[in-house]
Tab-separated table of C-alpha atoms and ligand atoms in Angstrom:
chain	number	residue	atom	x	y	z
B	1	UNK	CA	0.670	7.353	-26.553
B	2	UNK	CA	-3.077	7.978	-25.518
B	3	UNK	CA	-3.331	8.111	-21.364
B	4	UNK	CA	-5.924	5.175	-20.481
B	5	UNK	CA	-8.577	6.572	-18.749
B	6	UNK	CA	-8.935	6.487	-14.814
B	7	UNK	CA	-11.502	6.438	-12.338
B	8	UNK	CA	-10.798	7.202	-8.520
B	9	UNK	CA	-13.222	5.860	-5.939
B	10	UNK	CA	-12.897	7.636	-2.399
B	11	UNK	CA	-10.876	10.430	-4.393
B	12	UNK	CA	-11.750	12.439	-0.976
B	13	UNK	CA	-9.863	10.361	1.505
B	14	UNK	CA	-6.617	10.044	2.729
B	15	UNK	CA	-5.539	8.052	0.067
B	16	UNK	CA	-7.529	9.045	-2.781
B	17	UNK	CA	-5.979	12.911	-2.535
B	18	UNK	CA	-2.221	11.369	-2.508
B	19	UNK	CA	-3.710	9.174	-5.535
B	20	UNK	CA	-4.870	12.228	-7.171
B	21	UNK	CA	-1.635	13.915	-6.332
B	22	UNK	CA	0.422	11.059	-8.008
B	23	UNK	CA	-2.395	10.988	-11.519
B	24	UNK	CA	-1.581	14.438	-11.966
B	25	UNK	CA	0.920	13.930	-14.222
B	26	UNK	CA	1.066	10.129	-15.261
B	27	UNK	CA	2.472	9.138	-17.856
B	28	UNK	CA	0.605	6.283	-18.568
B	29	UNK	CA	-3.256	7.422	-16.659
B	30	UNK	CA	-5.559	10.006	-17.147
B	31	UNK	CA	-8.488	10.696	-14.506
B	32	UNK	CA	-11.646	10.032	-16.087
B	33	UNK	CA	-13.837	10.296	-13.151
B	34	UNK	CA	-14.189	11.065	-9.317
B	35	UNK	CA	-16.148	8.932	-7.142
B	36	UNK	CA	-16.509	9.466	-3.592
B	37	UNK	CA	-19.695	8.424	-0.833
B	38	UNK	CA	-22.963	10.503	-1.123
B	39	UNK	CA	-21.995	13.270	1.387
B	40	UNK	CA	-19.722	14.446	-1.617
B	41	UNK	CA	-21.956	13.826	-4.274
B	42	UNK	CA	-22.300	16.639	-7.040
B	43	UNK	CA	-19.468	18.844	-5.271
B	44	UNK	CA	-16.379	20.629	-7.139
B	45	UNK	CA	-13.476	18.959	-5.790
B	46	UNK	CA	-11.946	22.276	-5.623
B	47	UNK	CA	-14.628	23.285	-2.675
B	48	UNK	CA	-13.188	20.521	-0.842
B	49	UNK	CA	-10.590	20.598	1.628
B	50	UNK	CA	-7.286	19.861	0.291
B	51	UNK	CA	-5.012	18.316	3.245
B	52	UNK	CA	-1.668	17.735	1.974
B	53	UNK	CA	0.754	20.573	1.359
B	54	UNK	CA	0.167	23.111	-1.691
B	55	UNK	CA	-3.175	23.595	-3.676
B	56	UNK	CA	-5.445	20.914	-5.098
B	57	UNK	CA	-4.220	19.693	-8.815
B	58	UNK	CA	-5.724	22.291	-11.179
B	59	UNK	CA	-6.523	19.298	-13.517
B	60	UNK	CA	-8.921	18.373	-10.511
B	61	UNK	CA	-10.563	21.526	-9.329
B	62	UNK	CA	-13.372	21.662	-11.627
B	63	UNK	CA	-14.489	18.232	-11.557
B	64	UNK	CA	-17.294	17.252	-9.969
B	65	UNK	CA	-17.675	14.635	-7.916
B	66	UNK	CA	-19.611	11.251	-9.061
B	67	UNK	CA	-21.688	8.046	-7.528
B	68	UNK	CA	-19.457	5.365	-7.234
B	69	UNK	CA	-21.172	3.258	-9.799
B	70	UNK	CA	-19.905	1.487	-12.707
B	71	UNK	CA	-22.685	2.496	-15.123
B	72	UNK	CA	-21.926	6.191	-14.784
B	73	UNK	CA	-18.174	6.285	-13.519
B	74	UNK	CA	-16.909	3.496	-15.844
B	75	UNK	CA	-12.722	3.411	-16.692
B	76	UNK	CA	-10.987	0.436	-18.024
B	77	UNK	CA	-8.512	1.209	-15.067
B	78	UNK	CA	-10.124	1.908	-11.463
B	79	UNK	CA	-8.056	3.303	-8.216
B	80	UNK	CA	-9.944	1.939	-5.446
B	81	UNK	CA	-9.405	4.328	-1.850
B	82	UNK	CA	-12.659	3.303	-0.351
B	83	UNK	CA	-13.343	2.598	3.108
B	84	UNK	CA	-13.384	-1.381	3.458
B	85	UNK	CA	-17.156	-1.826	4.184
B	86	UNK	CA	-17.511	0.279	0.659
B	87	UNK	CA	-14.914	-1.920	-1.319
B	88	UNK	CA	-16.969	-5.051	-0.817
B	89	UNK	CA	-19.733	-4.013	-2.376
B	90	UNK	CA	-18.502	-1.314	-4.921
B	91	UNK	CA	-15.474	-2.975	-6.059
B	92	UNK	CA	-16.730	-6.066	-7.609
B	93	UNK	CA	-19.135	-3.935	-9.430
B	94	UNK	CA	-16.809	-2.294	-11.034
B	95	UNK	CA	-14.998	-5.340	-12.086
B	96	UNK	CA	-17.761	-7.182	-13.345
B	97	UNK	CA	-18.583	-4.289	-15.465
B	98	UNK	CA	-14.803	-4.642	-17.056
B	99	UNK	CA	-12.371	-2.615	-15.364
B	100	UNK	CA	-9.228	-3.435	-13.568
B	101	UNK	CA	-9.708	-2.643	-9.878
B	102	UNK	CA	-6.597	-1.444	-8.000
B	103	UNK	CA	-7.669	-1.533	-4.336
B	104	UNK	CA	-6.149	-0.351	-1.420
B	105	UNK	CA	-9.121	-2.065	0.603
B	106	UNK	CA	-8.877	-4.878	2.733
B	107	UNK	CA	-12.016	-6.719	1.476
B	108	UNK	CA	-11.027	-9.003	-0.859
B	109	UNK	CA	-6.777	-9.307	-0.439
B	110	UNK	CA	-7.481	-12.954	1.829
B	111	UNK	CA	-9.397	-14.249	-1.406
B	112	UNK	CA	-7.626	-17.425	-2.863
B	113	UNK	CA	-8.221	-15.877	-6.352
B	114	UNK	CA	-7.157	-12.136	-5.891
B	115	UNK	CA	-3.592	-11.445	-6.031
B	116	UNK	CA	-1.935	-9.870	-3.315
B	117	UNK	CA	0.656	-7.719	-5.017
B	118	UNK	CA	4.154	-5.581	-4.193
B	119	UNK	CA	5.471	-5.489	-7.531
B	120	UNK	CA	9.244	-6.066	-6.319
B	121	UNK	CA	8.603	-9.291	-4.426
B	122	UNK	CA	5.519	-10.755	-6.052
B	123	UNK	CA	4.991	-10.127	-10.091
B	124	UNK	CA	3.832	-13.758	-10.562
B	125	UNK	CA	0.713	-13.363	-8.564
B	126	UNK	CA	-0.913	-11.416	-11.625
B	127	UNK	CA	-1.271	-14.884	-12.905
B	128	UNK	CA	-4.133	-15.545	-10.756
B	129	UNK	CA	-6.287	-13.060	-12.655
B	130	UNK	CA	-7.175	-15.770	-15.542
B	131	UNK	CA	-8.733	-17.686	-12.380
B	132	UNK	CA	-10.231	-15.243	-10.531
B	133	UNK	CA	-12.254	-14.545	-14.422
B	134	UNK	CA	-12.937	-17.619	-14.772
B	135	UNK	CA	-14.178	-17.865	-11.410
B	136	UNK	CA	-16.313	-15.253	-10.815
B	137	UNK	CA	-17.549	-14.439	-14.387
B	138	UNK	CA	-16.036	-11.456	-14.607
B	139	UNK	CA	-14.641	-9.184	-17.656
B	140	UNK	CA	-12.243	-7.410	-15.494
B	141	UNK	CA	-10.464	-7.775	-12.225
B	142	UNK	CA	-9.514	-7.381	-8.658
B	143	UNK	CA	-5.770	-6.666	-7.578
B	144	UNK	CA	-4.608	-6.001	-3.917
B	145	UNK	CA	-2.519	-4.569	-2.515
B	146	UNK	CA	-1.198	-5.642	1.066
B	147	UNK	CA	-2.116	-3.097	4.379
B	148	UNK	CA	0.685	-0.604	4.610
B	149	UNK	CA	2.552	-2.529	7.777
B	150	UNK	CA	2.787	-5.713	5.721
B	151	UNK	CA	3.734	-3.841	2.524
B	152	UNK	CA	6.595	-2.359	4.311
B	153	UNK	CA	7.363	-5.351	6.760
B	154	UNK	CA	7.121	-7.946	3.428
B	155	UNK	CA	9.854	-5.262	1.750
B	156	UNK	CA	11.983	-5.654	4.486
B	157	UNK	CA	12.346	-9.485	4.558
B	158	UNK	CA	11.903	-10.375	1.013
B	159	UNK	CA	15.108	-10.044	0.170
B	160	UNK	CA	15.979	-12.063	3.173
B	161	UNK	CA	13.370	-14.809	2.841
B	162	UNK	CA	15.116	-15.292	-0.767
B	163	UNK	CA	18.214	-15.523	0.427
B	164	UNK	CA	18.010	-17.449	3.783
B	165	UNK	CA	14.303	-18.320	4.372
B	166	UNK	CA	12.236	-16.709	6.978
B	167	UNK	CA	10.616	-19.124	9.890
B	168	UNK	CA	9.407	-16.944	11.929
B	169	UNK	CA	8.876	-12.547	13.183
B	170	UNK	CA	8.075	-10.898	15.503
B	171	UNK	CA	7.063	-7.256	14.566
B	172	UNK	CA	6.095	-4.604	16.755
B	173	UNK	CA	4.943	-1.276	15.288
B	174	UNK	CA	4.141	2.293	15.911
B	175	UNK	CA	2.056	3.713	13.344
B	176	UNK	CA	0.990	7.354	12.084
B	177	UNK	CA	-1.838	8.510	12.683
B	178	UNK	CA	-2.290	9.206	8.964
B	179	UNK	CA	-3.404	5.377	8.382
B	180	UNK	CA	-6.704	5.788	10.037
B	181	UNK	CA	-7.836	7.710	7.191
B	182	UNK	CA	-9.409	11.076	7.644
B	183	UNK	CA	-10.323	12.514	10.396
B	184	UNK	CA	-9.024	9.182	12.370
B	185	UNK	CA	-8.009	9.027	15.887
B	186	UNK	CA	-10.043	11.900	17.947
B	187	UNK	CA	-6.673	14.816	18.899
B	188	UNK	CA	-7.464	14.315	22.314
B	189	UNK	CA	-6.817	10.503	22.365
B	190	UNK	CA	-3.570	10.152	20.794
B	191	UNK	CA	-1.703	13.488	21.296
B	192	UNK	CA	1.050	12.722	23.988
B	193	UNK	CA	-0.529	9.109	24.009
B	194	UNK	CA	0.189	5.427	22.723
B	195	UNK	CA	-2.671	3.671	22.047
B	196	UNK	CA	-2.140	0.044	22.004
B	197	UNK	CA	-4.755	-1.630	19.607
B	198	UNK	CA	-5.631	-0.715	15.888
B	199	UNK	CA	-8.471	-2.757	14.791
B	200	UNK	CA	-8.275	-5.875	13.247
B	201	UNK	CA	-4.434	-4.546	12.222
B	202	UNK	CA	-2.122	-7.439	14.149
B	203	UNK	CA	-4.429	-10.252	12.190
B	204	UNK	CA	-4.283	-8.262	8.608
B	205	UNK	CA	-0.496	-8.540	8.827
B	206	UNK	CA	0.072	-12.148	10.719
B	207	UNK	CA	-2.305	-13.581	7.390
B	208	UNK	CA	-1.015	-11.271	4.920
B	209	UNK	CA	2.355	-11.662	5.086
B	210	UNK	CA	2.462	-15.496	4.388
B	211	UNK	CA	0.570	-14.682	1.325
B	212	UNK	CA	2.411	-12.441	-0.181
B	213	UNK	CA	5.860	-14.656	0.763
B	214	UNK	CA	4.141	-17.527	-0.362
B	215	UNK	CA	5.516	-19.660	2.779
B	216	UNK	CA	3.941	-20.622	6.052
B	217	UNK	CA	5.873	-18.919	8.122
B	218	UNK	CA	5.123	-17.685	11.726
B	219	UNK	CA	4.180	-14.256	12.068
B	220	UNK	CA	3.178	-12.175	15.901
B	221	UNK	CA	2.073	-8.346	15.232
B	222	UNK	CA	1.728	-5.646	17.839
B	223	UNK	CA	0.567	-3.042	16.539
B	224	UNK	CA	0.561	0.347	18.444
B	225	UNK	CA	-1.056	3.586	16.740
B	226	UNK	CA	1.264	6.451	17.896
B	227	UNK	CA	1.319	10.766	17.652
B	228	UNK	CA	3.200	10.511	14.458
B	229	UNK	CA	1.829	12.379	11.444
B	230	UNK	CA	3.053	9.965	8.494
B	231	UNK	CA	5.144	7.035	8.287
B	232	UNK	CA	5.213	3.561	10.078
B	233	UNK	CA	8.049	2.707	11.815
B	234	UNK	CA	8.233	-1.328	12.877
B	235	UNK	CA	10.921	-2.952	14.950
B	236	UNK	CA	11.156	-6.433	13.785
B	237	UNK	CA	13.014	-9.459	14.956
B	238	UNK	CA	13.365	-12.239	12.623
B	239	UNK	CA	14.141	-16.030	12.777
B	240	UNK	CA	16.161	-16.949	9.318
B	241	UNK	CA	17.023	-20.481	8.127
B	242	UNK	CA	20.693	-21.282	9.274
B	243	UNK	CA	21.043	-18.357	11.238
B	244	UNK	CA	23.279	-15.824	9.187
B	245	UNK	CA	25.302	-13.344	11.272
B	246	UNK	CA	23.882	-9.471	11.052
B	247	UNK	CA	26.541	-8.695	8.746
B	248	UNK	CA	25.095	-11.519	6.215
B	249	UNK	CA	21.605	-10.323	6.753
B	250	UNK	CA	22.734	-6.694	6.134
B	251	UNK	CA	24.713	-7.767	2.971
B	252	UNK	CA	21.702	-10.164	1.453
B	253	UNK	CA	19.460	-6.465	1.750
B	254	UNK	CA	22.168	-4.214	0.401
B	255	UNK	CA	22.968	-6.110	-2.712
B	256	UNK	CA	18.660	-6.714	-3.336
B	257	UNK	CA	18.339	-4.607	-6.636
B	258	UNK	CA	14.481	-5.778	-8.159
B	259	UNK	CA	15.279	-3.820	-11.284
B	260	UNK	CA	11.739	-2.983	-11.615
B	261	UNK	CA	11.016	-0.355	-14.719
B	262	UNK	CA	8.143	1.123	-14.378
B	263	UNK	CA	6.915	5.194	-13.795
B	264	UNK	CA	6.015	5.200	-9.856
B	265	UNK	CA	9.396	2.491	-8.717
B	266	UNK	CA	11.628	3.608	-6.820
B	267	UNK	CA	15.574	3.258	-7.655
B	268	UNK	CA	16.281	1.233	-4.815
B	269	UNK	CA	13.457	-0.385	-2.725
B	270	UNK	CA	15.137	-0.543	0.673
B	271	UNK	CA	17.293	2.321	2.087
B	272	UNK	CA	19.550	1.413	4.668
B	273	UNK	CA	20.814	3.776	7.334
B	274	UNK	CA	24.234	3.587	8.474
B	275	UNK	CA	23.778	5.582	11.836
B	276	UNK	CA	22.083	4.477	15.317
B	277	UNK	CA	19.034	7.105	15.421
B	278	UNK	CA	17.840	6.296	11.890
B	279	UNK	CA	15.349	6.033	10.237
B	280	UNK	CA	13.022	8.262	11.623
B	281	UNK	CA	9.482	8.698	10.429
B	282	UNK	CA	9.873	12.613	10.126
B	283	UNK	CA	13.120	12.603	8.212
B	284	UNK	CA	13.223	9.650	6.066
B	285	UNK	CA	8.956	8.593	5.444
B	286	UNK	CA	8.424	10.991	2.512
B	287	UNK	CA	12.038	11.450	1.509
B	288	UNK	CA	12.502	10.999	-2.409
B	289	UNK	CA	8.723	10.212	-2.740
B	290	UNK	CA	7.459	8.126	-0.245
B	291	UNK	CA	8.338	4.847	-2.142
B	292	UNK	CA	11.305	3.656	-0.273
B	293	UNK	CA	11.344	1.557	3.119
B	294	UNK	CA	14.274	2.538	5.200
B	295	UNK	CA	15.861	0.076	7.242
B	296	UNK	CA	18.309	0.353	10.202
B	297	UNK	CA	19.764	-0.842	13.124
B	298	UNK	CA	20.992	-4.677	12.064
B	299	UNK	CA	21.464	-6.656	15.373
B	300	UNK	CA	21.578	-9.444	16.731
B	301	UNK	CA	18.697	-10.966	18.790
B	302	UNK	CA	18.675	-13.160	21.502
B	303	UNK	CA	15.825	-14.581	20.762
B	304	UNK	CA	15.417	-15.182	17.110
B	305	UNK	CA	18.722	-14.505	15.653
B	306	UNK	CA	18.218	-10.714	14.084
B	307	UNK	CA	16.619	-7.698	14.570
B	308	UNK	CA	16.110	-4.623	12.736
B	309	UNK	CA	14.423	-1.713	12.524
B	310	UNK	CA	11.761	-0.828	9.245
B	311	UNK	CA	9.668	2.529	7.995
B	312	UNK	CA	8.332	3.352	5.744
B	313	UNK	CA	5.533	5.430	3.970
B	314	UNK	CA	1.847	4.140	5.012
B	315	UNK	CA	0.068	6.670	2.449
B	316	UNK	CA	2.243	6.278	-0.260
B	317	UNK	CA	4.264	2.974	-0.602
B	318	UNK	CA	1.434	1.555	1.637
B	319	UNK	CA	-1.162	2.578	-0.222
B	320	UNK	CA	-1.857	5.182	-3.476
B	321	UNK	CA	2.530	4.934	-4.246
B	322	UNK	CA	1.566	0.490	-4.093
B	323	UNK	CA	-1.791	0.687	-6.086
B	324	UNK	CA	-0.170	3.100	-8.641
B	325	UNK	CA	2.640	0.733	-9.234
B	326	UNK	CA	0.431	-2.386	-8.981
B	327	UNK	CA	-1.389	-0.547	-11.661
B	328	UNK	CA	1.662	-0.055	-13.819
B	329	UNK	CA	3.003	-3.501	-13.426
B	330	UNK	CA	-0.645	-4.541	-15.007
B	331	UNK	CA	-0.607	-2.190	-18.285
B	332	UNK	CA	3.299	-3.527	-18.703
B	333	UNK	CA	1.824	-7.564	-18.615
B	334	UNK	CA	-0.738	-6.427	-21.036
B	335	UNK	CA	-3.765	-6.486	-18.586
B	336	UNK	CA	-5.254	-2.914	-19.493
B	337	UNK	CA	-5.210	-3.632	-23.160
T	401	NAP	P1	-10.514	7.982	4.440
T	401	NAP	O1	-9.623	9.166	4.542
T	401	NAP	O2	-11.494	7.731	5.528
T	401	NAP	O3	-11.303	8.022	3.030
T	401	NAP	C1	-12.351	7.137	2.724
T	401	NAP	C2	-12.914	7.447	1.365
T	401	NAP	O4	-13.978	6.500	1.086
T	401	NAP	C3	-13.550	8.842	1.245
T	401	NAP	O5	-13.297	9.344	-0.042
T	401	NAP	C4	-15.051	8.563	1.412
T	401	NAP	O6	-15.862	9.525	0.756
T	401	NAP	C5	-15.145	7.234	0.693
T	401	NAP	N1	-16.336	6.462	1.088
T	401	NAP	C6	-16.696	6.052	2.331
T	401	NAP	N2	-17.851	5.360	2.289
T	401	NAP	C7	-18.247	5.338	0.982
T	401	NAP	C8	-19.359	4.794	0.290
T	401	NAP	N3	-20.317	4.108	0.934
T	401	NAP	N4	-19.441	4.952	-1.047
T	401	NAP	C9	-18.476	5.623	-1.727
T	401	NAP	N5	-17.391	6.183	-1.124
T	401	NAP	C10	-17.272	6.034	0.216
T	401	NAP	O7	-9.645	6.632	4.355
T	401	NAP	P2	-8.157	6.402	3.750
T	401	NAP	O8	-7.164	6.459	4.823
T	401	NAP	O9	-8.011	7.251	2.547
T	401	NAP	O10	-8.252	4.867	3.335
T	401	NAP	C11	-8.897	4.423	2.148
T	401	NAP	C12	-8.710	2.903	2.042
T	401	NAP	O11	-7.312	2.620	1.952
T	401	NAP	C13	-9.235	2.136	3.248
T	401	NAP	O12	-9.774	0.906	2.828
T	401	NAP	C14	-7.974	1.918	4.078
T	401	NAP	O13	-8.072	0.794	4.912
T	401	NAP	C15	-6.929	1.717	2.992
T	401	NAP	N6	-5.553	2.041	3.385
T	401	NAP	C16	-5.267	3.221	3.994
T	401	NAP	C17	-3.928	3.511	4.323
T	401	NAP	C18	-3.534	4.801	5.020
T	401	NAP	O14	-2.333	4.933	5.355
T	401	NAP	N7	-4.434	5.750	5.237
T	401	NAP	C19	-2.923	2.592	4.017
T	401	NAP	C20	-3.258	1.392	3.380
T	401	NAP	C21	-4.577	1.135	3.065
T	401	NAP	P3	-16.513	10.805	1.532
T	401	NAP	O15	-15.420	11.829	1.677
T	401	NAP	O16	-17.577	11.254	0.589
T	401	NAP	O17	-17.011	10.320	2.849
C-alpha cells in the first residue's frame, strides 16, 4: 500500500521532533513536508538541534524546512505541533484547503463542531466532522486532541465513568517540564523549585474533560509544573456513582481492554502498579513507548470515595503518540480517502 503523504507543522518543537521520530517508519504516513515559523525557514533540518536521544531520522536530515502554508506545504493528512496562537490561524487554512488537521493545539478543541478525540474512550466523536464541513465550508477537517493532563486524567477514569459514573474529581498534578515546549521554564526557576501555576492549564482540563466524557461532571485542577524532565504524574480523587469499594474501582480498570487495532495503540491502555512507590515519572513515562498511563495506589478517600494515583507520557500519549493515533483511527473510518 502507497504511504499517504504527510505534512508536519512546528516539526521543530517539542512535539513535532517526537512526531517526526514516530513518521519515521509508519506504516500507513509518509512526510511530505516540514513546516515550522520563519526563524526556521529555508534551513536543513539536519542543522538543527536534535533534542531527544540518538541522531535526527536520516529520512529527515536533508529536508528543508517550509512556510507553513497550505498552497506550498499541502498533504491530504497534516500533524499540527504549533504553538496555540499559530494553530488558530494556520490550522484552518490548511483545512479549508482539504487536508485533515491533527492538532495538538489548544485553539479549536472547545469548538462545538471539532471533535475532541482519545481513540480508546471516544471513537464516535469523528462523527462530528460531517458538521463541522458543513459548517464551516470546508473540504477537510479539524481533529483534537485533549491537553496531555486531560488525555491522561480522561484514560484513567474512563473505564470507571463506564462502569460506575463519575460525579465529581479532584486532580492535582505535577507536571514535566517537557510540556512547556522548548526552551520552557527558564533552569533557574524550576530547578529545586515547584512552581504552582501553568497558564490557563487548571481551566483546559476542568472544560475538557466533560467533553471528552460527554457528562457534566465536576472537575477542580491544580496544576503544579515541577523539575521533572518527562512525564505527568496526577494524584486524583474521584467521586463515583454508588460508591464502589477500591477493590471494585481497581477491578472495573484492570479488566478495561479497548481492543483498539491500529499501528501507534498500545496493548493495554492503563498499566497498573502493584507496589506503593509506583509509578514514577522516570521509570514508567516512556516505558514500552510512551503510550501507556500507569496507575497506582487505589485508596480510599475520605472525601470523595477513591483516590489514585495517574502518569503518564505528556509528549507522547499527550501529544505526537495521541495525534498519531487520532490520525490512524481517521484513515481506518475512511476519512483520508
Ligand atoms: P515548542 O517546542 O515551543 O514548539 C513550537 C513549534 O511551533 C516550533 O516548531 C515553532 O517553530 C512553531 N511555531 C511557532 N510559531 C509559529 C508560527 N507563527 N508559524 C509557524 N510555526 C510556528 O512547543 P511544543 O511543546 O512542541 O508544543 C506544540 C503544541 O503542542 C502546542 O500547541 C502545545 O500546547 C501542544 N502540546 C504540547 C505538549 C507537550 O508536552 N509539550 C503536550 C500536549 C500539547 P520555530 O522552531 O521555527 O520557532
Amino acid at each position: 500500500m502507497a504511504r499517504l503523504p504527510v505534512t508536519v507543522l512546528g516539526a521543530t518543537g517539542v512535539v513535532g521532533q517526537r512526531l517526526l521520530r514516530r513518521l519515521a517508519d509508519h506504516p500507513w504516513f509518509e512526510v511530505a513536508h516540514l513546516a515550522a515559523s520563519d526563524r526556521s525557514l529555508g534551513r536543513r533540518y539536519g542543522d538543527l538541534p536534535w533534542r531527544l536521544p540518538g541522531a535526527c531520522p536520516e529520512a529527515f536530515a536533508e529536508t528543508r524546512l517550509e512556510a507553513a502554508d497550505p498552497r506550498t506545504a499541502f498533504a491530504p493528512l497534516v500533524f499540527s505541533a504549533l504553538d496555540t496562537e499559530a494553530a488558530r490561524a494556520l490550522e484552518p487554512a490548511f483545512a479549508a484547503a482539504g487536508a485533515v488537521v491533527c492538532s495538538n493545539a489548544a485553539a479549536f478543541r472547545l469548538e462545538p463542531d471539532v471533535p475532541l478525540l482519545v481513540p480508546e474512550i471516544n471513537p464516535e466523536a469523528l462523527d462530528l466532522v460531517g458538521e463541522q464541513r458543513r459548517r464551516r465550508g470546508w473540504k477537510g477537517a479539524i481533529l483534537c486532541n485533549p491537553n496531555c493532563t486531560t488525555t491522561i486524567l480522561a484514560l484513567a477514569l474512563a473505564p470507571l465513568h463506564r462502569a460506575f459514573g463519575v460525579e465529581v474529581v479532584l486532580m492535582a498534578s505535577l507536571q514535566a517540564a517537557s510540556g512547556a515546549g522548548h526552551p520552557g521554564v527558564p533552569s533557574l526557576d524550576l530547578l529545586g523549585n515547584v512552581v504552582p501555576h501553568i497558564p490557563g492549564e487548571e481551566a483546559k482540563v476542568e472544560m475538557e474533560l466533560p467533553k471528552l466524557l460527554r457528562s457534566p461532571l465536576t472537575v477542580s485542577a491544580l496544576c503544579h509544573r515541577v523539575p521533572v524532565v518527562e512525564g505527568h504524574t496526577e494524584a486524583i480523587s474521584v467521586r463515583l456513582r454508588g460508591g464502589p469499594a477500591p477493590e471494585a474501582v481497581r477491578e472495573a480498570l484492570a479488566r478495561w481492554r479497548p481492543g483498539l487495532d491500529l499501528p501507534s495503540a498500545p496493548e493495554n491502555p492503563l498499566i497498573l502498579h502493584g507496589t506503593e512507590d509506583r509509578p514514577q515519572p522516570r521509570l514508567d513515562a516512556e516505558a514500552g513507548g510512551g503510550m501507556a498511563v500507569h496507575l497506582g495506589r487505589i485508596r480510599a478517600c475520605p472525601l470523595l470515595g477513591v483516590k489514585l494515583t495517574a502518569l503518564g507520557s505528556n509528549t507522547e500519549r499527550g501529544a505526537a503518540g495521541g495525534a498519531l493515533l487520532n490520525a490512524e483511527l481517521a484513515m481506518a473510518r475512511g476519512l483520508l480517502t
